[in-house]
CSV table of C-alpha atoms and ligand atoms in Angstrom, one decimal:
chain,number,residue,atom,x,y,z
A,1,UNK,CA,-19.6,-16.5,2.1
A,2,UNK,CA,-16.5,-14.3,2.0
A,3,UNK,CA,-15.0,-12.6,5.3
A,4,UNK,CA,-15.7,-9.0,3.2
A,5,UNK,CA,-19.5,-9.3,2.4
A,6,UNK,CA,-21.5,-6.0,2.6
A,7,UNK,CA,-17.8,-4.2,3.2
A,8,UNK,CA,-17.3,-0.9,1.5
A,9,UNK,CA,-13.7,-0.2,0.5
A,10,UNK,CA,-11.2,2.5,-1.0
A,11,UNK,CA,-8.2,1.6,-2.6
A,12,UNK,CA,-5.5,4.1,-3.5
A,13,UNK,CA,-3.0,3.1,-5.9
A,14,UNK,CA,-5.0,0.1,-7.5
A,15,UNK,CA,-4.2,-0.2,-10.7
A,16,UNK,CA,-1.5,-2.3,-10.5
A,17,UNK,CA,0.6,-4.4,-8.3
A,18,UNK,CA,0.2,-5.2,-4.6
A,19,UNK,CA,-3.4,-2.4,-5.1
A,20,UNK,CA,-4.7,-4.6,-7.9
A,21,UNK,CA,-4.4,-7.7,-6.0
A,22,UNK,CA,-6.4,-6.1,-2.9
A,23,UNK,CA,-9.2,-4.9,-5.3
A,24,UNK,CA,-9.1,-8.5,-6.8
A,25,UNK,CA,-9.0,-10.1,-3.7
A,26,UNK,CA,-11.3,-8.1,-1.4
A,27,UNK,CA,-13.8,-8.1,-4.5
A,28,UNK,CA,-13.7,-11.6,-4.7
A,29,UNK,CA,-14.3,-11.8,-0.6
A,30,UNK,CA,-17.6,-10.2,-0.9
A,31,UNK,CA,-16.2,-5.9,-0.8
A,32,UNK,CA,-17.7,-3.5,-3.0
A,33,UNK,CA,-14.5,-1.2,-4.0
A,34,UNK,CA,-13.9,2.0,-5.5
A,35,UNK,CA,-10.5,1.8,-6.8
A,36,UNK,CA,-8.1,5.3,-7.2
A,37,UNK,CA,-5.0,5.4,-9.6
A,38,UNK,CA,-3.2,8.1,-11.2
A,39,UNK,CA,-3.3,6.0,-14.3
A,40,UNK,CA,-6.4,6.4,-16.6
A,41,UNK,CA,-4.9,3.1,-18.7
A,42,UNK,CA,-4.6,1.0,-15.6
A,43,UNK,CA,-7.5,1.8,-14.6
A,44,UNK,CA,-9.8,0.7,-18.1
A,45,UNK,CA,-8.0,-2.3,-18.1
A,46,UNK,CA,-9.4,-3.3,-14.7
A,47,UNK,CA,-12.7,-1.5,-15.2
A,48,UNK,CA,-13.1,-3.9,-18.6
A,49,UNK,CA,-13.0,-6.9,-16.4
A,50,UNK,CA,-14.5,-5.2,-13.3
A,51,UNK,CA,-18.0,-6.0,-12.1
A,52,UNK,CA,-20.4,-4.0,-10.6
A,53,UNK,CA,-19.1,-4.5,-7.3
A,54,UNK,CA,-15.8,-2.4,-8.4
A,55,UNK,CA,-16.0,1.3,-9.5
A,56,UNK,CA,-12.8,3.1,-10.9
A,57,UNK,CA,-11.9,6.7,-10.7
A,58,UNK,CA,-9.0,8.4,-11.5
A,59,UNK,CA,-7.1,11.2,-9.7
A,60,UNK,CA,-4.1,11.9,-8.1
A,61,UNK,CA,-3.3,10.9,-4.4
A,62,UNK,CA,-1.4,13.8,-3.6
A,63,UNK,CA,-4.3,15.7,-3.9
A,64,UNK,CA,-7.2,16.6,-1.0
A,65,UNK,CA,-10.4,16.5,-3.4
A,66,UNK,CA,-9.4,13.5,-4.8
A,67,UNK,CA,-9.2,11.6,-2.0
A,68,UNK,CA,-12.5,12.9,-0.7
A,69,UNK,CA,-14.2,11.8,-4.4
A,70,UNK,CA,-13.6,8.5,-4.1
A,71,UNK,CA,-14.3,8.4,-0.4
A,72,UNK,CA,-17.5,10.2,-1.9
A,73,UNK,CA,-18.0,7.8,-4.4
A,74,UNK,CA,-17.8,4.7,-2.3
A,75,UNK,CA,-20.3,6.3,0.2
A,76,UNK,CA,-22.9,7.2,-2.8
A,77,UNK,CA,-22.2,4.3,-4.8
A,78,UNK,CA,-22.5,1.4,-2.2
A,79,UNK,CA,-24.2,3.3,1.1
A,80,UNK,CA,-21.1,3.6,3.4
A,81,UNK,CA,-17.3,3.1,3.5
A,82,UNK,CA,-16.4,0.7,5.4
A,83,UNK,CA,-12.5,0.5,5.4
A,84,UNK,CA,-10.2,3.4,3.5
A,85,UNK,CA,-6.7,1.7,2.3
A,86,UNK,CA,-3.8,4.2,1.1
A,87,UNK,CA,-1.9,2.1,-1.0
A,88,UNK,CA,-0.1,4.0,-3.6
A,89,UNK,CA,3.5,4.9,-3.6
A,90,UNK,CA,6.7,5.6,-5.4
A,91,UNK,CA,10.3,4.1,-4.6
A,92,UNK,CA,13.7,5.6,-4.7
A,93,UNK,CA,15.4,2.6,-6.3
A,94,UNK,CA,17.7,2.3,-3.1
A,95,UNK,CA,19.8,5.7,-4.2
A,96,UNK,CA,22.0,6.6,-1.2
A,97,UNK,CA,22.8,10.1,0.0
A,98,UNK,CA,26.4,10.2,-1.6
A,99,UNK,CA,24.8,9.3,-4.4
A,100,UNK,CA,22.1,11.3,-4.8
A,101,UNK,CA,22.9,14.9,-6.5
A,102,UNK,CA,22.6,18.0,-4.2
A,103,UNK,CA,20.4,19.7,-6.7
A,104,UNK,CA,17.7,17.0,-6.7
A,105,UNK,CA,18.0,15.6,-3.0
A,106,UNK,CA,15.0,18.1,-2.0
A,107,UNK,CA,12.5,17.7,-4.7
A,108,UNK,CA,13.5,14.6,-5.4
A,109,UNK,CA,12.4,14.2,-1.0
A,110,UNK,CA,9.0,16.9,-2.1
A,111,UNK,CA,8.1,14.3,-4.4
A,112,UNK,CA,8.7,10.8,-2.5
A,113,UNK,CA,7.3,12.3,0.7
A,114,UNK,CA,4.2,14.0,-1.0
A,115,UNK,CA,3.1,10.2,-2.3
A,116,UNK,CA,4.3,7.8,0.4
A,117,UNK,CA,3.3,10.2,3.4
A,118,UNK,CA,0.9,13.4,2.5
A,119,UNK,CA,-1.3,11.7,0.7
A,120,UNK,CA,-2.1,8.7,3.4
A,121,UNK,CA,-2.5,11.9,5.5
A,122,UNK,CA,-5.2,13.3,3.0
A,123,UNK,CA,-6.6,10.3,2.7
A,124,UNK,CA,-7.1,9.4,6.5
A,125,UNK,CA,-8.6,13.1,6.4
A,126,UNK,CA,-11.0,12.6,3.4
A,127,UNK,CA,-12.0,9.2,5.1
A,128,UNK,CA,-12.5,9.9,8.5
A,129,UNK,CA,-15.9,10.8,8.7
A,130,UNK,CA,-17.4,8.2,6.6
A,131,UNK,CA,-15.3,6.5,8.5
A,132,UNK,CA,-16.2,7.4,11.9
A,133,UNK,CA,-19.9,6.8,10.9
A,134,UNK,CA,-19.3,3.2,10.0
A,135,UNK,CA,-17.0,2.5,12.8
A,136,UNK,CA,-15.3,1.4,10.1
A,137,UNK,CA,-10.8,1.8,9.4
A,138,UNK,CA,-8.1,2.7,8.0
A,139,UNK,CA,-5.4,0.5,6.1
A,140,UNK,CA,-1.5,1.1,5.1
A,141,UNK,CA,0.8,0.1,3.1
A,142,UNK,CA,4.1,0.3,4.5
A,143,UNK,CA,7.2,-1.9,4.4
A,144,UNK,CA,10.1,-3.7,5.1
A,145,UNK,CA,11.6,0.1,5.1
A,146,UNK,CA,9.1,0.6,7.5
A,147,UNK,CA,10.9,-1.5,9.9
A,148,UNK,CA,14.4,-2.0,8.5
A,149,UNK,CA,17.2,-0.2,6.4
A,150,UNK,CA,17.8,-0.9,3.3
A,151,UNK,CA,14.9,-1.6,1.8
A,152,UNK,CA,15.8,1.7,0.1
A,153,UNK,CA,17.8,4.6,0.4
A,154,UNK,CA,17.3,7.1,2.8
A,155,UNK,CA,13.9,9.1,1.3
A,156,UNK,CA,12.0,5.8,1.1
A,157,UNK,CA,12.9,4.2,4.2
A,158,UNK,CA,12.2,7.8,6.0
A,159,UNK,CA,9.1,7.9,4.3
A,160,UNK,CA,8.0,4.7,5.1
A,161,UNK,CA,9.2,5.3,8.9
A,162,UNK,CA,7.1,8.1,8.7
A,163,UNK,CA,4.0,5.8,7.4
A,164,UNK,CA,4.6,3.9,10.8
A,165,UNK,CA,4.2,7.5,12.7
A,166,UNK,CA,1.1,7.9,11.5
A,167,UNK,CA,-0.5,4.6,11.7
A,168,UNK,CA,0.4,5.0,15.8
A,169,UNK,CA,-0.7,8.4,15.7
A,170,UNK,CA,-3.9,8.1,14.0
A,171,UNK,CA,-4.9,4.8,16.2
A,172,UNK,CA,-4.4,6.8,19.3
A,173,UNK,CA,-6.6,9.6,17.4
A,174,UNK,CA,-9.2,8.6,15.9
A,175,UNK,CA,-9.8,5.8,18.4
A,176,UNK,CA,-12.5,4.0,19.5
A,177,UNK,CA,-14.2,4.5,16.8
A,178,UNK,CA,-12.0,3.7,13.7
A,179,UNK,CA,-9.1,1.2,13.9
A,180,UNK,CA,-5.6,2.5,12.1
A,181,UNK,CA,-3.4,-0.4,11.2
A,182,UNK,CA,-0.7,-0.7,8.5
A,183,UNK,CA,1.0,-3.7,6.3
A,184,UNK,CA,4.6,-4.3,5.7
A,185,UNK,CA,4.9,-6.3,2.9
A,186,UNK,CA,8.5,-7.0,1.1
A,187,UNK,CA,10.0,-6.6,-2.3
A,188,UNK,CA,7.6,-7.9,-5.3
A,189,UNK,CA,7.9,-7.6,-8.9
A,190,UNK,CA,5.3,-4.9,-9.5
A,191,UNK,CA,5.4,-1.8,-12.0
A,192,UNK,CA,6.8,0.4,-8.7
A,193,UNK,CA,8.5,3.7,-10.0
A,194,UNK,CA,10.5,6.6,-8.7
A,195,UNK,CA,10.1,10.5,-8.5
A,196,UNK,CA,10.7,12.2,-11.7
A,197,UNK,CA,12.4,14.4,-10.0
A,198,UNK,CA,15.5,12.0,-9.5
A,199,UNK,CA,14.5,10.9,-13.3
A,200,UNK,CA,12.9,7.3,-11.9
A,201,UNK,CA,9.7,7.8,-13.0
A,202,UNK,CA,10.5,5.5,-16.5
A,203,UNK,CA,11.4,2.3,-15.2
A,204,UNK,CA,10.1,-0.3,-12.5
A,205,UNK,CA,11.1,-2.1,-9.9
A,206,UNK,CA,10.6,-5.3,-12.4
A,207,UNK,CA,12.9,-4.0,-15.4
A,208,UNK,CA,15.6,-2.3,-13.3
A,209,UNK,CA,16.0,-5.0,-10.3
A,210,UNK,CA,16.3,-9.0,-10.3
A,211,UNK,CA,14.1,-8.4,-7.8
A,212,UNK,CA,12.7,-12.2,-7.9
A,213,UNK,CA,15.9,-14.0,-7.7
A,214,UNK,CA,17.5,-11.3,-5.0
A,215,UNK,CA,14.5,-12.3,-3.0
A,216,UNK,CA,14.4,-16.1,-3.6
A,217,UNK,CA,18.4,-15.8,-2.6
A,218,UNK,CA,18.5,-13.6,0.4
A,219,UNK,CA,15.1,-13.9,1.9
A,220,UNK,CA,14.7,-15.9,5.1
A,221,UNK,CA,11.9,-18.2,2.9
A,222,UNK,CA,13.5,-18.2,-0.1
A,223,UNK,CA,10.8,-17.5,-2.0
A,224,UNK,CA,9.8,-14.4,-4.5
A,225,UNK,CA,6.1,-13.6,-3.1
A,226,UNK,CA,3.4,-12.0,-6.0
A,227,UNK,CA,1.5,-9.0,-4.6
A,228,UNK,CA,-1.4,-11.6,-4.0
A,229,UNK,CA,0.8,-13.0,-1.4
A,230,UNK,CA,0.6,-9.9,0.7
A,231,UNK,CA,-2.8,-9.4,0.7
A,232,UNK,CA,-4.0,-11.5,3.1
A,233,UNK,CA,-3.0,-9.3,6.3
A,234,UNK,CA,-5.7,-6.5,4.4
A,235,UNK,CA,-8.6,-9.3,4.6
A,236,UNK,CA,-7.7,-9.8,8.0
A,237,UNK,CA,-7.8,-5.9,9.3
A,238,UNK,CA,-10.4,-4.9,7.2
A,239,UNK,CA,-12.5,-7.6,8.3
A,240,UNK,CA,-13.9,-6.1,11.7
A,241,UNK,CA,-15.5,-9.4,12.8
A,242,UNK,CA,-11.6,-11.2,12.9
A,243,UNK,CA,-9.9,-8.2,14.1
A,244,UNK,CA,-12.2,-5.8,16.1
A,245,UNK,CA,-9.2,-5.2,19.1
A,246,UNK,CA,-6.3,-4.7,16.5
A,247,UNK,CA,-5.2,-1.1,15.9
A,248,UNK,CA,-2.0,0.7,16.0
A,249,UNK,CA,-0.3,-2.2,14.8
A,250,UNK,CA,1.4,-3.1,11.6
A,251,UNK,CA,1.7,-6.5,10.4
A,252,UNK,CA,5.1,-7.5,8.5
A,253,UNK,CA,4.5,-10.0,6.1
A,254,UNK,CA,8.2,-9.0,4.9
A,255,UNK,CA,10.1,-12.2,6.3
A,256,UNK,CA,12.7,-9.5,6.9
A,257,UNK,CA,12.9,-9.5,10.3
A,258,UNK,CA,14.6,-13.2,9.6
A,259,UNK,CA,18.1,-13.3,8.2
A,260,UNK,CA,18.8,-15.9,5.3
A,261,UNK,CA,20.5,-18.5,6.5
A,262,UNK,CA,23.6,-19.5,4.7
A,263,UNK,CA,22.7,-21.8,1.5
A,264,UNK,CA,23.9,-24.9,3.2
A,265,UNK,CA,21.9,-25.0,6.2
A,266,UNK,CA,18.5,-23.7,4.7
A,267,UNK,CA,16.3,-26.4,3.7
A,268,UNK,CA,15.4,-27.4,-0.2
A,269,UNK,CA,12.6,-26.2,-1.7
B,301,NAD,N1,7.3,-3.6,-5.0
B,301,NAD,C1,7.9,-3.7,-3.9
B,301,NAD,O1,9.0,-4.3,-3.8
B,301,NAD,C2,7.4,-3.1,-2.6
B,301,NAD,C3,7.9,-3.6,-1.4
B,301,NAD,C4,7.4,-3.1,-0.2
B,301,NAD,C5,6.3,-2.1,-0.2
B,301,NAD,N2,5.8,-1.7,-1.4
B,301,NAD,C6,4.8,-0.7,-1.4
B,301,NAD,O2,3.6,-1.3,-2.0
B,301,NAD,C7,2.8,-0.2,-2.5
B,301,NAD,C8,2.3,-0.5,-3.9
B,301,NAD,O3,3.4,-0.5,-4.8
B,301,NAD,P1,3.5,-1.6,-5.9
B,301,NAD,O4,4.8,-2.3,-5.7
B,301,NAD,O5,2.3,-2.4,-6.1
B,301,NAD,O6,3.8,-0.6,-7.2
B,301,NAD,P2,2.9,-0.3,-8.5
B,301,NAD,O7,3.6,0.9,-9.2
B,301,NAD,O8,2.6,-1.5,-9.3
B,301,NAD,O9,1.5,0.2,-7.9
B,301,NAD,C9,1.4,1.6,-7.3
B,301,NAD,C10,0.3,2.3,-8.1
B,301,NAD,O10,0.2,3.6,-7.5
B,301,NAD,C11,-0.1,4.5,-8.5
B,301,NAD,N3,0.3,5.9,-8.1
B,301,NAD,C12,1.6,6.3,-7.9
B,301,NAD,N4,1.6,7.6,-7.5
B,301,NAD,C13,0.3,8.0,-7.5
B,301,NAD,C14,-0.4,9.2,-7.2
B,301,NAD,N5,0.3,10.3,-6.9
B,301,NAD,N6,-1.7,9.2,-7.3
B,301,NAD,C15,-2.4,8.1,-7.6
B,301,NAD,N7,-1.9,6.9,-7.9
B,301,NAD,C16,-0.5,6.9,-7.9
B,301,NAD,C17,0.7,4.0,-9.7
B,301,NAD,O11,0.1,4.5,-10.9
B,301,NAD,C18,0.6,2.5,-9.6
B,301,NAD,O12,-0.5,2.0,-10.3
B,301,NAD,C19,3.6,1.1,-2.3
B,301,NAD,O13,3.2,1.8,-1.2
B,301,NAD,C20,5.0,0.6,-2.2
B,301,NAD,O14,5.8,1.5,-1.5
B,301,NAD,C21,6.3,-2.2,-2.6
């Protein structure tokens, strides 16, 4: 018996990465997931090995009917949504203001804002009745930069600020009858892009940044977490029975809140 069983679930940005390994996850917990990518490729791939307890449908995040489709589609599909999680976002690949062009500061902020912030606000919007019905909540992923600077320059790290605003604002909203948490998980190797608007939107996280060995080196652990790693904080706030009085809260499963200690003093792994 998993700790998801007869749980209803959207996923937003699943087709890869730290959304992947919730769908994978939460499926294999018992959930029934409708999963929501921008990528029609990512998304076959997963349907191919899907069962029937995951459904796919792709759209774009940043966009109202969307959202409400695959809230729609969970609530046809499986009889009621249970737990809404806005997942997908897009990094700035730690550019700083000096070094960001005046020409492409503002759309290059439209673009990053419009994924990591309007669209969790659509998607609360799309969810919330199904929501409300169910009793159910609402799930974010935030980060490190949610917490911390430099997790990226300053149009990630105010985004993901902002993603913090909203998880206290929406808690205090929509409470008692849906819970609003969020998730701060740290770097990972993923397929994370940027805003083609600062001409990011070609490379990843994985092929532009040692991201594994930076972590392993300067992380309080030492370690370079997968996605899968992360997902455990989602199993725990989507599953009302373990966290019924938790809302408003965000969980950092960074490690960042610890500094490295220096090499010599850190213990072997
Ligand atoms: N990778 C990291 O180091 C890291 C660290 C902390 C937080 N995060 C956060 O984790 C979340 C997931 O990122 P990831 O690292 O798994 O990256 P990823 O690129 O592997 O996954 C994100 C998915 O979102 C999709 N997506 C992007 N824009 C979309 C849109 N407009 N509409 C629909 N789908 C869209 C992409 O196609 C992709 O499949 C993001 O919110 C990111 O900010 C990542």
């Amino acid at each position: 018996m998993g700790w998801l069983e007869d749980t209803s679930v959207v996923v937003t940005g699943a087709g890869s990465g730290l959304g992947l390994a919730i769908v994978e996850r939460f499926a294999a917990e018992g959930a029934s997931v409708v999963a929501i990518d921008k990528s029609a490729a990512k998304l076959a791939e997963l349907q191919a090995r899907a069962g029937e307890r995951i459904a796919t449908i792709t759209g774009d995040v940043r966009d109202y009917a969307d959202n409400e489709r695959a809230c729609e589609l969970a609530v046809q599909r499986y009889g009621k949504l249970d737990v809404f999680i806005g997942n997908a976002g897009i990094w700035d690949f730690n550019e700083s203001l000096a070094g960001t062009p005046a020409s492409s500061l503002a759309t290059g902020f439209d673009e990053l804002f419009a994924v990591s912030v309007k669209a969790y606000l659509l998607g609360a919007k799309a969810a919330q009745p199904p929501l409300a019905a169910s009793r159910g909540s609402m799930i974010f992923t935030l980060s490190n930069a949610a917490l911390y600077p430099a997790g990226g320059g300053p149009l990630y790290v105010a985004s993901k600020h902002a993603g913090l605003g909203l998880v206290r604002q929406l808690a205090y909203e929509l409470a008692p009858d849906i819970r609003v948490n969020g998730v701060a998980p740290g770097g990972m190797a993923t397929d994370l892009r940027g805003p083609e608007a600062l001409g990011m939107d070609r490379t990843s996280i994985s092929d532009a940044v040692p991201i594994d060995e930076m972590l392993r080196r300067h992380s309080a652990l030492h370690r370079a977490p997968r996605p899968a790693d992360y997902v455990g904080a989602y199993v725990l706030l989507a599953a009302r029975q373990e966290s019924a009085t938790v809302t408003g809260t965000v969980i950092d499963v960074s490690g960042f809140g610890t500094p490295a200690r220096p090499a010599d003093h850190a213990g072997t792994r």
